[in-house]
């Protein structure tokens, strides 16, 4: 205990265990602890505690009530183990798994979602739209004469144009919108809960903003948008403006 917490015996003896308590441990954990041991049962769980120097550590605890011959609880016996290294390792694994998942669903050039994520998202979004009866607009975006840009300026310039377009789409999109690189110079934007007319206004704003950036490559390019949306009757209809 002294080595783990930094408290000396004189500082710890007679003190309430709350000297180690932090707000990092869920209040539900403490409630379950007291409900269990008050009923005369053994409790096992984990805490995030604080050392004397302020450093946090993870602790696994097994706490048992000591009951005398009259059935009265006289003491509590706690067997504890420092599990900080294990918990930190688990957190690193979870973080790595999340990073790998992000890599699997992101396009490496533009950092937009890829078609793999699109397939996953479409199932959930369309099911939700049908359940809650709202429309979803799909905006297909591509760059006209993109091959001419690559031929005239090189593939690095073409990649830069794609990245610029992706960045602008991300900045202009709402938090609920999903932007995907569909393939090559094609992008797909999914706009939940908007009508086709509003989607058209949104994409016209995107077009004006992007073309107004003064990028020398845009002289050879334009964006074309085709809308497909689900209506409240669950159907899909092409809408061309």
GROMACS .gro file of C-alpha atoms in nm:
model
  241
    1UNK     CA    1   0.000   0.000   0.000
    2UNK     CA    2   0.277   0.244   0.092
    3UNK     CA    3   0.470   0.174  -0.229
    4UNK     CA    4   0.159   0.196  -0.446
    5UNK     CA    5  -0.014   0.503  -0.305
    6UNK     CA    6   0.276   0.703  -0.163
    7UNK     CA    7   0.103   0.742   0.173
    8UNK     CA    8   0.300   0.643   0.483
    9UNK     CA    9   0.147   0.413   0.744
   10UNK     CA   10   0.104   0.704   0.983
   11UNK     CA   11  -0.083   0.899   0.713
   12UNK     CA   12  -0.307   0.605   0.621
   13UNK     CA   13  -0.392   0.429   0.949
   14UNK     CA   14  -0.732   0.537   1.074
   15UNK     CA   15  -0.815   0.728   0.756
   16UNK     CA   16  -1.120   0.664   0.541
   17UNK     CA   17  -1.043   0.495   0.205
   18UNK     CA   18  -1.200   0.803   0.045
   19UNK     CA   19  -0.853   0.962   0.054
   20UNK     CA   20  -0.788   0.758  -0.263
   21UNK     CA   21  -1.124   0.826  -0.426
   22UNK     CA   22  -1.159   1.015  -0.756
   23UNK     CA   23  -1.450   1.119  -0.974
   24UNK     CA   24  -1.313   0.891  -1.247
   25UNK     CA   25  -1.482   0.585  -1.099
   26UNK     CA   26  -1.848   0.561  -1.197
   27UNK     CA   27  -2.082   0.646  -0.908
   28UNK     CA   28  -2.273   0.330  -1.001
   29UNK     CA   29  -1.968   0.124  -0.901
   30UNK     CA   30  -1.964   0.268  -0.547
   31UNK     CA   31  -2.340   0.222  -0.517
   32UNK     CA   32  -2.318  -0.143  -0.617
   33UNK     CA   33  -2.027  -0.192  -0.378
   34UNK     CA   34  -2.219  -0.071  -0.075
   35UNK     CA   35  -2.540  -0.247  -0.171
   36UNK     CA   36  -2.350  -0.575  -0.200
   37UNK     CA   37  -2.141  -0.563   0.116
   38UNK     CA   38  -2.431  -0.418   0.320
   39UNK     CA   39  -2.622  -0.733   0.229
   40UNK     CA   40  -2.335  -0.939   0.373
   41UNK     CA   41  -2.204  -1.045   0.032
   42UNK     CA   42  -1.864  -1.030  -0.129
   43UNK     CA   43  -1.803  -0.764  -0.396
   44UNK     CA   44  -1.549  -0.759  -0.679
   45UNK     CA   45  -1.483  -0.462  -0.904
   46UNK     CA   46  -1.241  -0.196  -1.023
   47UNK     CA   47  -1.156   0.157  -0.916
   48UNK     CA   48  -0.963   0.446  -1.063
   49UNK     CA   49  -0.787   0.589  -0.758
   50UNK     CA   50  -0.543   0.869  -0.692
   51UNK     CA   51  -0.201   0.844  -0.530
   52UNK     CA   52  -0.071   1.095  -0.280
   53UNK     CA   53   0.120   1.273  -0.557
   54UNK     CA   54  -0.198   1.307  -0.765
   55UNK     CA   55  -0.117   1.032  -1.013
   56UNK     CA   56  -0.409   0.808  -1.112
   57UNK     CA   57  -0.393   0.429  -1.099
   58UNK     CA   58  -0.630   0.139  -1.168
   59UNK     CA   59  -0.712  -0.104  -0.891
   60UNK     CA   60  -0.894  -0.436  -0.882
   61UNK     CA   61  -1.060  -0.496  -0.544
   62UNK     CA   62  -1.223  -0.790  -0.369
   63UNK     CA   63  -1.410  -0.665  -0.060
   64UNK     CA   64  -1.574  -0.898   0.193
   65UNK     CA   65  -1.769  -0.816   0.509
   66UNK     CA   66  -1.640  -0.975   0.832
   67UNK     CA   67  -1.942  -1.091   1.032
   68UNK     CA   68  -1.930  -1.195   1.399
   69UNK     CA   69  -2.122  -1.476   1.569
   70UNK     CA   70  -2.419  -1.246   1.621
   71UNK     CA   71  -2.448  -1.172   1.251
   72UNK     CA   72  -2.312  -0.820   1.287
   73UNK     CA   73  -2.063  -0.684   1.037
   74UNK     CA   74  -1.759  -0.569   1.236
   75UNK     CA   75  -1.502  -0.509   0.962
   76UNK     CA   76  -1.444  -0.521   0.590
   77UNK     CA   77  -1.155  -0.710   0.436
   78UNK     CA   78  -1.022  -0.578   0.105
   79UNK     CA   79  -0.777  -0.759  -0.122
   80UNK     CA   80  -0.652  -0.521  -0.390
   81UNK     CA   81  -0.430  -0.543  -0.695
   82UNK     CA   82  -0.270  -0.269  -0.904
   83UNK     CA   83  -0.387  -0.333  -1.263
   84UNK     CA   84  -0.268  -0.004  -1.414
   85UNK     CA   85  -0.031  -0.157  -1.667
   86UNK     CA   86  -0.296  -0.400  -1.790
   87UNK     CA   87  -0.562  -0.129  -1.825
   88UNK     CA   88  -0.326   0.104  -2.010
   89UNK     CA   89  -0.232  -0.180  -2.245
   90UNK     CA   90  -0.601  -0.250  -2.307
   91UNK     CA   91  -0.661   0.119  -2.384
   92UNK     CA   92  -0.374   0.118  -2.634
   93UNK     CA   93  -0.518  -0.190  -2.805
   94UNK     CA   94  -0.861  -0.027  -2.830
   95UNK     CA   95  -0.705   0.291  -2.969
   96UNK     CA   96  -0.508   0.089  -3.224
   97UNK     CA   97  -0.821  -0.101  -3.325
   98UNK     CA   98  -1.004   0.227  -3.375
   99UNK     CA   99  -0.718   0.366  -3.584
  100UNK     CA  100  -0.716   0.052  -3.799
  101UNK     CA  101  -1.091   0.076  -3.846
  102UNK     CA  102  -1.057   0.440  -3.952
  103UNK     CA  103  -0.791   0.342  -4.204
  104UNK     CA  104  -1.017   0.067  -4.338
  105UNK     CA  105  -1.311   0.303  -4.400
  106UNK     CA  106  -1.121   0.613  -4.514
  107UNK     CA  107  -0.985   0.700  -4.857
  108UNK     CA  108  -0.608   0.753  -4.809
  109UNK     CA  109  -0.584   1.044  -5.055
  110UNK     CA  110  -0.880   1.259  -4.948
  111UNK     CA  111  -0.951   1.122  -4.597
  112UNK     CA  112  -1.319   1.100  -4.693
  113UNK     CA  113  -1.514   0.783  -4.626
  114UNK     CA  114  -1.468   0.509  -4.887
  115UNK     CA  115  -1.718   0.277  -5.056
  116UNK     CA  116  -1.677   0.015  -4.785
  117UNK     CA  117  -1.809   0.257  -4.525
  118UNK     CA  118  -2.074   0.376  -4.768
  119UNK     CA  119  -2.215   0.025  -4.796
  120UNK     CA  120  -2.231  -0.006  -4.415
  121UNK     CA  121  -2.383   0.337  -4.363
  122UNK     CA  122  -2.644   0.306  -4.639
  123UNK     CA  123  -2.811   0.007  -4.479
  124UNK     CA  124  -2.851   0.180  -4.143
  125UNK     CA  125  -2.941   0.524  -4.277
  126UNK     CA  126  -3.204   0.402  -4.522
  127UNK     CA  127  -3.360   0.175  -4.260
  128UNK     CA  128  -3.375   0.468  -4.020
  129UNK     CA  129  -3.518   0.700  -4.289
  130UNK     CA  130  -3.791   0.450  -4.367
  131UNK     CA  131  -3.866   0.400  -4.000
  132UNK     CA  132  -3.880   0.771  -3.916
  133UNK     CA  133  -4.024   0.873  -4.254
  134UNK     CA  134  -3.777   1.133  -4.375
  135UNK     CA  135  -3.609   1.178  -4.711
  136UNK     CA  136  -3.243   1.122  -4.789
  137UNK     CA  137  -3.074   1.291  -5.083
  138UNK     CA  138  -2.778   1.144  -5.267
  139UNK     CA  139  -2.553   1.385  -5.450
  140UNK     CA  140  -2.313   1.246  -5.707
  141UNK     CA  141  -2.024   1.480  -5.779
  142UNK     CA  142  -1.751   1.447  -6.035
  143UNK     CA  143  -1.500   1.671  -6.213
  144UNK     CA  144  -1.549   1.713  -6.585
  145UNK     CA  145  -1.247   1.656  -6.808
  146UNK     CA  146  -1.040   1.536  -6.516
  147UNK     CA  147  -0.813   1.342  -6.750
  148UNK     CA  148  -0.719   1.670  -6.919
  149UNK     CA  149  -0.605   1.805  -6.583
  150UNK     CA  150  -0.384   1.503  -6.525
  151UNK     CA  151  -0.246   1.524  -6.879
  152UNK     CA  152  -0.178   1.897  -6.864
  153UNK     CA  153  -0.049   1.934  -6.507
  154UNK     CA  154   0.044   1.581  -6.398
  155UNK     CA  155  -0.111   1.337  -6.154
  156UNK     CA  156   0.018   1.528  -5.852
  157UNK     CA  157  -0.188   1.825  -5.962
  158UNK     CA  158  -0.491   1.600  -6.013
  159UNK     CA  159  -0.447   1.459  -5.662
  160UNK     CA  160  -0.422   1.813  -5.525
  161UNK     CA  161  -0.747   1.908  -5.695
  162UNK     CA  162  -0.921   1.603  -5.549
  163UNK     CA  163  -0.790   1.689  -5.204
  164UNK     CA  164  -0.904   2.050  -5.239
  165UNK     CA  165  -1.251   1.942  -5.342
  166UNK     CA  166  -1.270   1.692  -5.055
  167UNK     CA  167  -1.159   1.956  -4.803
  168UNK     CA  168  -1.417   2.204  -4.929
  169UNK     CA  169  -1.693   1.945  -4.913
  170UNK     CA  170  -1.601   1.860  -4.555
  171UNK     CA  171  -1.602   2.227  -4.455
  172UNK     CA  172  -1.933   2.298  -4.622
  173UNK     CA  173  -2.111   1.982  -4.500
  174UNK     CA  174  -2.341   1.961  -4.202
  175UNK     CA  175  -2.245   1.740  -3.909
  176UNK     CA  176  -2.499   1.475  -4.017
  177UNK     CA  177  -2.387   1.466  -4.382
  178UNK     CA  178  -2.164   1.186  -4.508
  179UNK     CA  179  -1.899   1.256  -4.771
  180UNK     CA  180  -1.749   0.963  -4.961
  181UNK     CA  181  -1.497   0.924  -5.238
  182UNK     CA  182  -1.688   0.694  -5.467
  183UNK     CA  183  -1.399   0.626  -5.703
  184UNK     CA  184  -1.156   0.818  -5.924
  185UNK     CA  185  -1.282   1.176  -5.948
  186UNK     CA  186  -1.631   1.080  -5.830
  187UNK     CA  187  -1.767   1.173  -5.488
  188UNK     CA  188  -2.098   1.089  -5.323
  189UNK     CA  189  -2.261   1.308  -5.060
  190UNK     CA  190  -2.545   1.172  -4.847
  191UNK     CA  191  -2.773   1.441  -4.704
  192UNK     CA  192  -3.024   1.304  -4.453
  193UNK     CA  193  -3.354   1.477  -4.384
  194UNK     CA  194  -3.352   1.734  -4.667
  195UNK     CA  195  -3.571   1.770  -4.973
  196UNK     CA  196  -3.433   1.754  -5.326
  197UNK     CA  197  -3.490   2.129  -5.367
  198UNK     CA  198  -3.285   2.212  -5.057
  199UNK     CA  199  -3.018   1.964  -5.163
  200UNK     CA  200  -2.994   2.144  -5.496
  201UNK     CA  201  -2.947   2.478  -5.320
  202UNK     CA  202  -2.678   2.326  -5.100
  203UNK     CA  203  -2.486   2.182  -5.392
  204UNK     CA  204  -2.513   2.504  -5.591
  205UNK     CA  205  -2.347   2.674  -5.296
  206UNK     CA  206  -2.074   2.409  -5.299
  207UNK     CA  207  -2.021   2.461  -5.671
  208UNK     CA  208  -1.997   2.839  -5.640
  209UNK     CA  209  -1.762   2.819  -5.346
  210UNK     CA  210  -1.530   2.569  -5.506
  211UNK     CA  211  -1.518   2.743  -5.844
  212UNK     CA  212  -1.455   3.072  -5.670
  213UNK     CA  213  -1.137   2.951  -5.499
  214UNK     CA  214  -0.922   3.066  -5.789
  215UNK     CA  215  -0.750   2.728  -5.828
  216UNK     CA  216  -0.580   2.729  -6.170
  217UNK     CA  217  -0.682   2.369  -6.229
  218UNK     CA  218  -1.055   2.446  -6.209
  219UNK     CA  219  -1.041   2.610  -6.551
  220UNK     CA  220  -1.050   2.256  -6.690
  221UNK     CA  221  -1.300   2.117  -6.445
  222UNK     CA  222  -1.660   2.144  -6.339
  223UNK     CA  223  -1.879   1.960  -6.092
  224UNK     CA  224  -2.186   1.773  -6.203
  225UNK     CA  225  -2.455   1.666  -5.957
  226UNK     CA  226  -2.724   1.405  -5.988
  227UNK     CA  227  -2.977   1.360  -5.709
  228UNK     CA  228  -3.146   1.044  -5.597
  229UNK     CA  229  -3.355   1.058  -5.286
  230UNK     CA  230  -3.593   0.848  -5.082
  231UNK     CA  231  -3.936   0.997  -5.027
  232UNK     CA  232  -4.176   0.940  -4.744
  233UNK     CA  233  -4.333   0.653  -4.933
  234UNK     CA  234  -4.002   0.468  -4.928
  235UNK     CA  235  -3.936   0.502  -5.301
  236UNK     CA  236  -3.627   0.621  -5.487
  237UNK     CA  237  -3.662   0.874  -5.768
  238UNK     CA  238  -3.402   1.044  -5.988
  239UNK     CA  239  -3.413   1.421  -5.974
  240UNK     CA  240  -3.211   1.622  -6.227
  241UNK     CA  241  -3.183   2.000  -6.210
   0.00000   0.00000   0.00000
